[in-house]
Tab-separated table of C-alpha atoms in Angstrom:
chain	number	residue	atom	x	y	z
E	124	UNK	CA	-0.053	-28.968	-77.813
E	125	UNK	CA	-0.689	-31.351	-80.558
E	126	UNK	CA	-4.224	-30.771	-80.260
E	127	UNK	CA	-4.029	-27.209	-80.602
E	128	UNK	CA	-1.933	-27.856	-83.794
E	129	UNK	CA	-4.512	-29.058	-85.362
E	130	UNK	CA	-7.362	-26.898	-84.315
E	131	UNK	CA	-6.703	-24.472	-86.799
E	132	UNK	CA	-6.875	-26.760	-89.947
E	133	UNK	CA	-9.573	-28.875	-88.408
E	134	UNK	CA	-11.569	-25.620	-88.178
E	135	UNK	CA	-11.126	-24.370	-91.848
E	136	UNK	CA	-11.978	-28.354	-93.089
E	137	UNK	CA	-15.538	-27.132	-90.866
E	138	UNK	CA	-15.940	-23.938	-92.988
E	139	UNK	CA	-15.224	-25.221	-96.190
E	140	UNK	CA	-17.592	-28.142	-95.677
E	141	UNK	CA	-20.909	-26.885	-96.446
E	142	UNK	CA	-19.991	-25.201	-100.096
E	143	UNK	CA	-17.705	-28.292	-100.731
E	144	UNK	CA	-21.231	-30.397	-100.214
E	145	UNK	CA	-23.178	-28.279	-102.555
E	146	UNK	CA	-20.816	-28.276	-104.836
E	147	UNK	CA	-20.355	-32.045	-105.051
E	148	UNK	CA	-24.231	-32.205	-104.999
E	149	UNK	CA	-24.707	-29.994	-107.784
E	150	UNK	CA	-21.473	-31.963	-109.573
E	151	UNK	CA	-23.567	-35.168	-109.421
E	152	UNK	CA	-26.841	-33.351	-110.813
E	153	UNK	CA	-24.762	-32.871	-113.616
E	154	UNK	CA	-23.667	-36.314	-113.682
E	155	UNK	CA	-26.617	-38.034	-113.107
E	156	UNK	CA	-29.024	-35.622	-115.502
E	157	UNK	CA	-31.139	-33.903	-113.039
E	158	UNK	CA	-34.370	-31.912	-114.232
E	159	UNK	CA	-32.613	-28.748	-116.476
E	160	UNK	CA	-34.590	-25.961	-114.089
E	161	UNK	CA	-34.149	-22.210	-114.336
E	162	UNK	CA	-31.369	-21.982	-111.607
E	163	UNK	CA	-29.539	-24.811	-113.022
E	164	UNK	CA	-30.302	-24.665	-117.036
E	165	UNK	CA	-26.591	-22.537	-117.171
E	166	UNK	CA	-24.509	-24.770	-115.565
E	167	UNK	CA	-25.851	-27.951	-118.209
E	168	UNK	CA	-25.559	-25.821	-120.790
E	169	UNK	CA	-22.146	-25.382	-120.225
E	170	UNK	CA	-21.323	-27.861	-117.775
E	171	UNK	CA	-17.312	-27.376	-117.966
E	172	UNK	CA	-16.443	-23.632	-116.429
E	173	UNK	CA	-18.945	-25.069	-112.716
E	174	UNK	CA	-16.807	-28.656	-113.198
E	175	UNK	CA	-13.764	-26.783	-113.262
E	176	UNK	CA	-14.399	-24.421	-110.429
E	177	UNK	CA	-15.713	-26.460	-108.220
E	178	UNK	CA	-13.048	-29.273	-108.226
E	179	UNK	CA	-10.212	-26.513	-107.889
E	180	UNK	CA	-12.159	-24.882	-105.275
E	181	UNK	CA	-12.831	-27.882	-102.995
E	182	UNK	CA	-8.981	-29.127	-103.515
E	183	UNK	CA	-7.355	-25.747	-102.798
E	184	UNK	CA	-10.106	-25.574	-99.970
E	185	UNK	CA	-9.111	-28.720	-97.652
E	186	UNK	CA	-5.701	-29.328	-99.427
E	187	UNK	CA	-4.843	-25.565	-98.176
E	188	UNK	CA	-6.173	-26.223	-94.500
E	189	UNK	CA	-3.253	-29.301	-94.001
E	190	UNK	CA	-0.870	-26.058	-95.179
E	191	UNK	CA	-1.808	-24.709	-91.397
E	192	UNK	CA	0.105	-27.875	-89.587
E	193	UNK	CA	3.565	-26.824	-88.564
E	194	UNK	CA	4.566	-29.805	-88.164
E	195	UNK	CA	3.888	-31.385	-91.526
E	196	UNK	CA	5.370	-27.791	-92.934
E	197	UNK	CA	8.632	-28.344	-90.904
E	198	UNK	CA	9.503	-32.183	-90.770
E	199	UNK	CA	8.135	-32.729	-94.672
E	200	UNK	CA	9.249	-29.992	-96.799
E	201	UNK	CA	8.861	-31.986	-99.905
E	202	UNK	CA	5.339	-32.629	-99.399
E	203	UNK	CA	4.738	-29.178	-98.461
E	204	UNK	CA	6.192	-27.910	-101.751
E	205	UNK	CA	4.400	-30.359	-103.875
E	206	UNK	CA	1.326	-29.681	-102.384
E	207	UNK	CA	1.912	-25.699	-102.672
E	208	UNK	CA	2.580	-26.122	-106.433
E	209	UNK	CA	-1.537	-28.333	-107.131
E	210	UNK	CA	-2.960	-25.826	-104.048
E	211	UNK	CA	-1.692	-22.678	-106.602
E	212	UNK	CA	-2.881	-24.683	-109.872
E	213	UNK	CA	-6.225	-25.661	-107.983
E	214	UNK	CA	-6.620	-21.950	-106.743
E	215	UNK	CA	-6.114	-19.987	-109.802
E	216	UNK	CA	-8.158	-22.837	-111.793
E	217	UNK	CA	-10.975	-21.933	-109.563
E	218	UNK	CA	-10.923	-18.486	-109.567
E	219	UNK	CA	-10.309	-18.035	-113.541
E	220	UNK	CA	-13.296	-20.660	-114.191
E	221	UNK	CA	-15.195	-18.851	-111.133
E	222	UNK	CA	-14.683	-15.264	-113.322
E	223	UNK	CA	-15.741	-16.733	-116.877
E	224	UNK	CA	-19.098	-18.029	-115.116
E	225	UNK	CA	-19.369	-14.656	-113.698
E	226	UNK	CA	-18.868	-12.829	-116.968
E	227	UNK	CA	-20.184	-15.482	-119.567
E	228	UNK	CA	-23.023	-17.668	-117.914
E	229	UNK	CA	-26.531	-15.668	-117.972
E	230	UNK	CA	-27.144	-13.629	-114.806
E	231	UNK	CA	-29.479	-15.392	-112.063
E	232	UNK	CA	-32.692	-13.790	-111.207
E	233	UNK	CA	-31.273	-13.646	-107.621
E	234	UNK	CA	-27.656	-11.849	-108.391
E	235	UNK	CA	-27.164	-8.439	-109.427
E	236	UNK	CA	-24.523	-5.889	-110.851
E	237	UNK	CA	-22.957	-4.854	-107.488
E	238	UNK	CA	-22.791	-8.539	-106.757
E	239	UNK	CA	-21.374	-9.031	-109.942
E	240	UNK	CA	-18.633	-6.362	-109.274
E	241	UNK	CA	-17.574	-7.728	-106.036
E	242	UNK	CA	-17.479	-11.429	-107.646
E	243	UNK	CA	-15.060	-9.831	-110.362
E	244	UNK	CA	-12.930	-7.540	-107.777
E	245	UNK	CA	-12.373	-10.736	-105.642
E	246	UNK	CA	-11.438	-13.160	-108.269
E	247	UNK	CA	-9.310	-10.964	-110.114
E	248	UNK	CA	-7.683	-10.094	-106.155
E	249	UNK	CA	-7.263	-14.114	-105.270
E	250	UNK	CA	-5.751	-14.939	-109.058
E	251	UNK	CA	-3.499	-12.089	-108.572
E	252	UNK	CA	-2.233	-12.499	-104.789
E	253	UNK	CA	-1.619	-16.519	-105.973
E	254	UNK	CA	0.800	-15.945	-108.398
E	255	UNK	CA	2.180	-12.840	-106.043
E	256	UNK	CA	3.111	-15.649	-103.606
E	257	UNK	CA	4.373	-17.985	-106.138
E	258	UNK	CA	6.595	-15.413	-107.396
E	259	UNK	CA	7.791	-14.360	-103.966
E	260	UNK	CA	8.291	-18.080	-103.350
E	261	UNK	CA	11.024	-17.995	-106.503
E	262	UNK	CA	12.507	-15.364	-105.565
E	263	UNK	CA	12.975	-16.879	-101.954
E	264	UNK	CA	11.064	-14.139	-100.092
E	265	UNK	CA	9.184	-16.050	-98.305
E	266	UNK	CA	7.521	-13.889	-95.694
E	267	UNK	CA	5.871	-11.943	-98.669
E	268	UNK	CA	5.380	-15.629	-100.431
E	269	UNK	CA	3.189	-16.599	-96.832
E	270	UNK	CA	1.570	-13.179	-96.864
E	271	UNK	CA	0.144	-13.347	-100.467
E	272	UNK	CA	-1.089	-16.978	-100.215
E	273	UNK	CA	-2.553	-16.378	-96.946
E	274	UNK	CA	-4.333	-13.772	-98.891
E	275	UNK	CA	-5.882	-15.855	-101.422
E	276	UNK	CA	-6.663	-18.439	-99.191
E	277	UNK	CA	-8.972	-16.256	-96.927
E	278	UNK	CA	-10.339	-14.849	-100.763
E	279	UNK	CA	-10.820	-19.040	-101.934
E	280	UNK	CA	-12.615	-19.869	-98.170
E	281	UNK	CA	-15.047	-17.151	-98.453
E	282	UNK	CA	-17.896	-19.148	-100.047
E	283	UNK	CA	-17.739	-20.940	-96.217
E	284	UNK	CA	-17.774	-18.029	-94.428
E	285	UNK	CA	-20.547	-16.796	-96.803
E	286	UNK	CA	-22.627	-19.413	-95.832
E	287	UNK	CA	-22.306	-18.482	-91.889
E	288	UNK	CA	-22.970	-14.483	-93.328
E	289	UNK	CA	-25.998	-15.468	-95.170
E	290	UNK	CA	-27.792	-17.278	-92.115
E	291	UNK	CA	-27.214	-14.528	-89.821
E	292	UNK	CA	-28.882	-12.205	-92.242
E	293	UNK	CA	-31.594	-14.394	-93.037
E	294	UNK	CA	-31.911	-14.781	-89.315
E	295	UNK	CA	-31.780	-10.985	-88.344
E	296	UNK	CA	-33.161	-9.029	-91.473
E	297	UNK	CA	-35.685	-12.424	-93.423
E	298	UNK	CA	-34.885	-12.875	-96.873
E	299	UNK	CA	-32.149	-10.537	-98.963
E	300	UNK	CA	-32.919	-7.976	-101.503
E	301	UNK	CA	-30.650	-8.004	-104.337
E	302	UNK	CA	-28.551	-5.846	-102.599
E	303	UNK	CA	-27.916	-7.343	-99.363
E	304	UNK	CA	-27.568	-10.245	-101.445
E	305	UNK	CA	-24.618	-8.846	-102.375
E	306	UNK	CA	-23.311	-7.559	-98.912
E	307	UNK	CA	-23.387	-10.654	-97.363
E	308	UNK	CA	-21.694	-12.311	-100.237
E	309	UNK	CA	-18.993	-9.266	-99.823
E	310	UNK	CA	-18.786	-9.381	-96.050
E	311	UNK	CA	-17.751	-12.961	-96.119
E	312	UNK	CA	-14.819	-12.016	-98.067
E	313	UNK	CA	-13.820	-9.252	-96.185
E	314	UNK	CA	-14.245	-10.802	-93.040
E	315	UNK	CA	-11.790	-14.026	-94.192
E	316	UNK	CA	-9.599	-11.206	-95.399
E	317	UNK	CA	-9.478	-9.255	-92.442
E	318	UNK	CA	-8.477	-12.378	-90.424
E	319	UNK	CA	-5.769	-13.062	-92.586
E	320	UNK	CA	-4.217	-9.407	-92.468
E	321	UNK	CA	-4.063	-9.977	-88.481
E	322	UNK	CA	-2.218	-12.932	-88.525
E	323	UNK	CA	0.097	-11.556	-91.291
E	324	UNK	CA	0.599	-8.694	-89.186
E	325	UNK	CA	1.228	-10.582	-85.760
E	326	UNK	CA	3.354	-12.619	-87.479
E	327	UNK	CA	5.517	-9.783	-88.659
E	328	UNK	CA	5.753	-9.369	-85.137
E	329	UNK	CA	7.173	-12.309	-83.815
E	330	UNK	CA	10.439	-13.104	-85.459
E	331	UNK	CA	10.594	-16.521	-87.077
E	332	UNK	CA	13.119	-19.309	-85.775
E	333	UNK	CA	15.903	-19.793	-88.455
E	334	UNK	CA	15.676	-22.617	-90.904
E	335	UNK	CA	12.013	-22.434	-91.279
E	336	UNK	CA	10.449	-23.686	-94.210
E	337	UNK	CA	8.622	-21.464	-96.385
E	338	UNK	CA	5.147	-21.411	-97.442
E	339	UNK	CA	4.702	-23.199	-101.033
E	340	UNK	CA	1.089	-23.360	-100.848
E	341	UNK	CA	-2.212	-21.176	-98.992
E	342	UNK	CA	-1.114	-21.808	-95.609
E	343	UNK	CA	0.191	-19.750	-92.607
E	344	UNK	CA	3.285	-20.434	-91.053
Protein backbone atom coordinates (compact mmCIF):
# COMPACT_ATOMS: atom_id res chain seq x y z
CA UNK A 1 0.00 0.00 0.00
CA UNK A 2 2.83 2.28 0.62
CA UNK A 3 4.17 1.53 -2.64
CA UNK A 4 1.18 2.36 -4.44
CA UNK A 5 1.22 5.72 -2.51
CA UNK A 6 3.88 6.71 -4.10
CA UNK A 7 3.40 5.53 -7.60
CA UNK A 8 1.52 8.38 -8.52
CA UNK A 9 4.11 11.15 -7.59
CA UNK A 10 6.99 8.95 -8.60
CA UNK A 11 5.31 8.85 -12.03
CA UNK A 12 4.74 12.68 -12.55
CA UNK A 13 8.73 13.24 -11.15
CA UNK A 14 9.17 10.69 -14.67
CA UNK A 15 7.15 13.12 -16.87
CA UNK A 16 8.45 16.20 -15.75
CA UNK A 17 12.01 14.96 -16.10
CA UNK A 18 12.88 15.37 -19.61
CA UNK A 19 11.70 19.31 -19.96
CA UNK A 20 13.17 19.87 -16.40
CA UNK A 21 16.67 18.56 -18.17
CA UNK A 22 16.40 20.83 -21.08
CA UNK A 23 15.59 23.43 -19.24
CA UNK A 24 18.50 23.22 -16.80
CA UNK A 25 20.67 22.56 -19.95
CA UNK A 26 19.63 25.50 -21.71
CA UNK A 27 19.89 27.49 -18.04
CA UNK A 28 23.62 26.60 -18.02
CA UNK A 29 24.11 27.71 -21.83
CA UNK A 30 23.15 30.83 -20.51
CA UNK A 31 25.44 30.61 -17.72
CA UNK A 32 28.31 29.38 -19.21
CA UNK A 33 28.04 31.68 -22.68
CA UNK A 34 27.27 29.17 -25.24
CA UNK A 35 27.56 30.11 -29.10
CA UNK A 36 24.44 32.98 -29.49
CA UNK A 37 22.73 30.71 -32.53
CA UNK A 38 19.44 31.51 -34.23
CA UNK A 39 17.26 29.28 -31.88
CA UNK A 40 18.90 30.58 -28.88
CA UNK A 41 19.95 34.42 -29.82
CA UNK A 42 16.26 35.39 -27.89
CA UNK A 43 16.70 33.84 -24.84
CA UNK A 44 20.54 35.81 -24.37
CA UNK A 45 19.12 38.66 -25.44
CA UNK A 46 16.85 38.68 -22.80
CA UNK A 47 17.99 36.08 -20.62
CA UNK A 48 15.51 36.94 -17.54
CA UNK A 49 11.66 36.05 -18.78
CA UNK A 50 13.46 31.85 -19.87
CA UNK A 51 15.38 32.18 -16.15
CA UNK A 52 12.24 32.94 -14.64
CA UNK A 53 10.08 30.38 -16.30
CA UNK A 54 12.03 27.75 -16.16
CA UNK A 55 12.95 27.79 -12.40
CA UNK A 56 9.11 28.25 -11.52
CA UNK A 57 8.29 25.61 -13.89
CA UNK A 58 10.69 22.88 -12.68
CA UNK A 59 9.78 23.81 -8.81
CA UNK A 60 5.99 23.80 -9.26
CA UNK A 61 6.76 20.63 -11.50
CA UNK A 62 8.39 18.10 -8.82
CA UNK A 63 7.43 20.28 -5.73
CA UNK A 64 3.62 19.67 -7.01
CA UNK A 65 4.17 15.78 -7.55
CA UNK A 66 5.07 15.33 -3.40
CA UNK A 67 1.36 17.27 -3.25
CA UNK A 68 0.01 13.60 -4.56
CA UNK A 69 1.27 11.70 -1.13
CA UNK A 70 -1.62 11.36 1.25
CA UNK A 71 0.23 10.73 3.73
CA UNK A 72 2.54 13.72 3.84
CA UNK A 73 -0.94 15.79 3.04
CA UNK A 74 -2.60 14.22 6.18
CA UNK A 75 0.09 13.72 9.01
CA UNK A 76 2.01 17.27 7.95
CA UNK A 77 -0.43 19.88 7.26
CA UNK A 78 2.02 22.60 7.86
CA UNK A 79 4.32 21.49 5.29
CA UNK A 80 1.60 20.93 2.96
CA UNK A 81 0.41 24.54 3.29
CA UNK A 82 3.79 26.03 3.02
CA UNK A 83 4.57 24.19 0.16
CA UNK A 84 1.02 25.08 -1.54
CA UNK A 85 1.74 28.81 -0.97
CA UNK A 86 5.88 28.59 -3.23
CA UNK A 87 3.97 25.68 -5.62
CA UNK A 88 1.18 28.78 -6.43
CA UNK A 89 4.10 31.54 -6.51
CA UNK A 90 6.31 29.06 -8.66
CA UNK A 91 3.22 28.27 -10.95
CA UNK A 92 1.91 31.60 -11.77
CA UNK A 93 5.73 32.87 -12.03
CA UNK A 94 6.04 30.37 -14.75
CA UNK A 95 3.17 30.84 -16.60
CA UNK A 96 3.23 34.88 -16.55
CA UNK A 97 7.11 34.72 -17.65
CA UNK A 98 6.03 31.68 -20.05
CA UNK A 99 3.21 34.37 -21.71
CA UNK A 100 5.67 37.50 -21.99
CA UNK A 101 8.17 35.10 -23.99
CA UNK A 102 5.26 34.10 -25.98
CA UNK A 103 4.11 37.62 -26.74
CA UNK A 104 7.50 39.62 -26.54
CA UNK A 105 10.49 37.29 -27.62
CA UNK A 106 10.70 37.08 -31.65
CA UNK A 107 8.73 34.15 -33.10
CA UNK A 108 10.90 30.88 -33.93
CA UNK A 109 11.11 29.76 -37.44
CA UNK A 110 9.55 26.48 -36.13
CA UNK A 111 6.30 28.02 -34.14
CA UNK A 112 3.42 29.55 -35.65
CA UNK A 113 0.19 31.68 -34.92
CA UNK A 114 -2.14 28.76 -33.99
CA UNK A 115 0.68 27.58 -31.79
CA UNK A 116 0.95 30.85 -30.52
CA UNK A 117 -2.84 30.96 -29.65
CA UNK A 118 -2.89 27.77 -27.84
CA UNK A 119 0.43 28.88 -25.83
CA UNK A 120 -1.65 32.12 -24.83
CA UNK A 121 -5.17 30.21 -24.16
CA UNK A 122 -3.23 27.78 -21.83
CA UNK A 123 -1.21 30.18 -19.87
CA UNK A 124 -3.80 32.60 -19.39
CA UNK A 125 -6.14 29.08 -18.29
CA UNK A 126 -3.21 27.75 -15.69
CA UNK A 127 -2.60 31.58 -14.19
CA UNK A 128 -6.24 31.82 -13.84
CA UNK A 129 -7.29 28.25 -12.34
CA UNK A 130 -4.07 28.98 -9.70
CA UNK A 131 -5.36 31.80 -8.13
CA UNK A 132 -9.10 30.10 -8.54
CA UNK A 133 -7.74 27.49 -6.09
CA UNK A 134 -5.99 29.86 -3.90
CA UNK A 135 -9.05 31.76 -3.52
CA UNK A 136 -11.21 28.72 -2.91
CA UNK A 137 -8.52 27.70 -0.42
CA UNK A 138 -9.43 31.22 1.64
CA UNK A 139 -12.57 30.87 1.49
CA UNK A 140 -12.26 27.20 2.91
CA UNK A 141 -13.87 25.45 -0.08
CA UNK A 142 -11.64 23.16 -0.50
CA UNK A 143 -13.04 20.63 -2.93
CA UNK A 144 -13.21 23.55 -5.54
CA UNK A 145 -9.57 24.72 -4.03
CA UNK A 146 -8.30 20.74 -5.13
CA UNK A 147 -10.26 20.97 -8.35
CA UNK A 148 -8.68 24.26 -9.65
CA UNK A 149 -5.07 23.36 -8.68
CA UNK A 150 -5.42 20.01 -10.05
CA UNK A 151 -6.26 21.99 -13.07
CA UNK A 152 -3.23 23.96 -13.37
CA UNK A 153 -1.11 21.32 -12.48
CA UNK A 154 -2.13 19.04 -15.48
CA UNK A 155 -1.84 22.77 -17.60
CA UNK A 156 2.11 23.30 -15.78
CA UNK A 157 3.02 19.23 -16.61
CA UNK A 158 2.11 19.50 -20.15
CA UNK A 159 5.58 20.37 -21.52
CA UNK A 160 6.24 16.40 -20.20
CA UNK A 161 3.51 15.02 -21.72
CA UNK A 162 4.41 17.09 -24.84
CA UNK A 163 7.49 15.49 -25.09
CA UNK A 164 5.79 11.79 -25.11
CA UNK A 165 3.11 13.62 -27.94
CA UNK A 166 5.88 14.84 -30.03
CA UNK A 167 7.74 11.34 -30.37
CA UNK A 168 4.72 9.54 -31.26
CA UNK A 169 4.15 11.96 -34.06
CA UNK A 170 7.54 12.04 -35.17
CA UNK A 171 7.32 8.30 -35.02
CA UNK A 172 3.92 7.86 -36.93
CA UNK A 173 3.63 10.97 -39.33
CA UNK A 174 8.15 12.06 -39.69
CA UNK A 175 8.76 15.50 -38.97
CA UNK A 176 5.78 18.27 -38.08
CA UNK A 177 4.56 20.98 -40.27
CA UNK A 178 3.93 24.09 -38.51
CA UNK A 179 0.70 22.99 -37.84
CA UNK A 180 0.98 19.72 -36.31
CA UNK A 181 3.60 21.43 -34.55
CA UNK A 182 1.06 22.97 -32.90
CA UNK A 183 -1.36 19.95 -32.32
CA UNK A 184 0.94 18.01 -30.61
CA UNK A 185 1.97 20.87 -28.45
CA UNK A 186 -2.06 21.27 -27.83
CA UNK A 187 -2.80 17.59 -27.39
CA UNK A 188 -0.37 17.35 -24.57
CA UNK A 189 -2.33 19.82 -22.74
CA UNK A 190 -5.50 18.49 -23.32
CA UNK A 191 -4.60 15.14 -22.65
CA UNK A 192 -3.01 16.22 -18.90
CA UNK A 193 -6.27 18.10 -18.68
CA UNK A 194 -8.51 15.48 -19.48
CA UNK A 195 -6.85 13.25 -16.82
CA UNK A 196 -7.30 15.68 -14.30
CA UNK A 197 -11.16 16.28 -15.00
CA UNK A 198 -11.54 12.32 -14.34
CA UNK A 199 -10.06 12.26 -11.18
CA UNK A 200 -11.89 15.50 -10.16
CA UNK A 201 -14.93 13.89 -11.18
CA UNK A 202 -14.36 10.38 -9.43
CA UNK A 203 -13.47 12.12 -6.64
CA UNK A 204 -16.73 13.97 -6.45
CA UNK A 205 -17.87 10.61 -6.28
CA UNK A 206 -16.44 9.15 -3.41
CA UNK A 207 -17.20 11.15 -0.34
CA UNK A 208 -14.15 12.31 1.56
CA UNK A 209 -13.42 11.05 5.27
CA UNK A 210 -13.98 14.04 7.71
CA UNK A 211 -11.06 16.04 8.93
CA UNK A 212 -9.20 15.87 5.75
CA UNK A 213 -6.78 18.34 4.96
CA UNK A 214 -7.23 20.49 2.10
CA UNK A 215 -5.23 21.01 -0.89
CA UNK A 216 -2.83 24.22 -0.49
CA UNK A 217 -0.82 23.48 -3.41
CA UNK A 218 -1.24 21.44 -7.26
CA UNK A 219 -1.95 18.21 -5.80
CA UNK A 220 -4.91 15.73 -5.67
CA UNK A 221 -6.28 14.59 -2.62
Amino acid sequence: MTRRRWFIPAGLLALGFIPELAGAFRLAQLAGGAPVTADNARFFAQPAPVVVHIVGASLFCALGAFQFVPGLRRHRPGWHRAAGRVLVVAGIAAALSGLWMTLFYPLPDHDGVVLTVLRLIFGSGMVAFLVLGLLAALRRDFTRHRAWMMRGYAIGLGAGTQALTFASGFIVFGSPTLLGRALLMGAGWVINLAVAEAIIRRGRRRPSPAGTPALAGAGAR
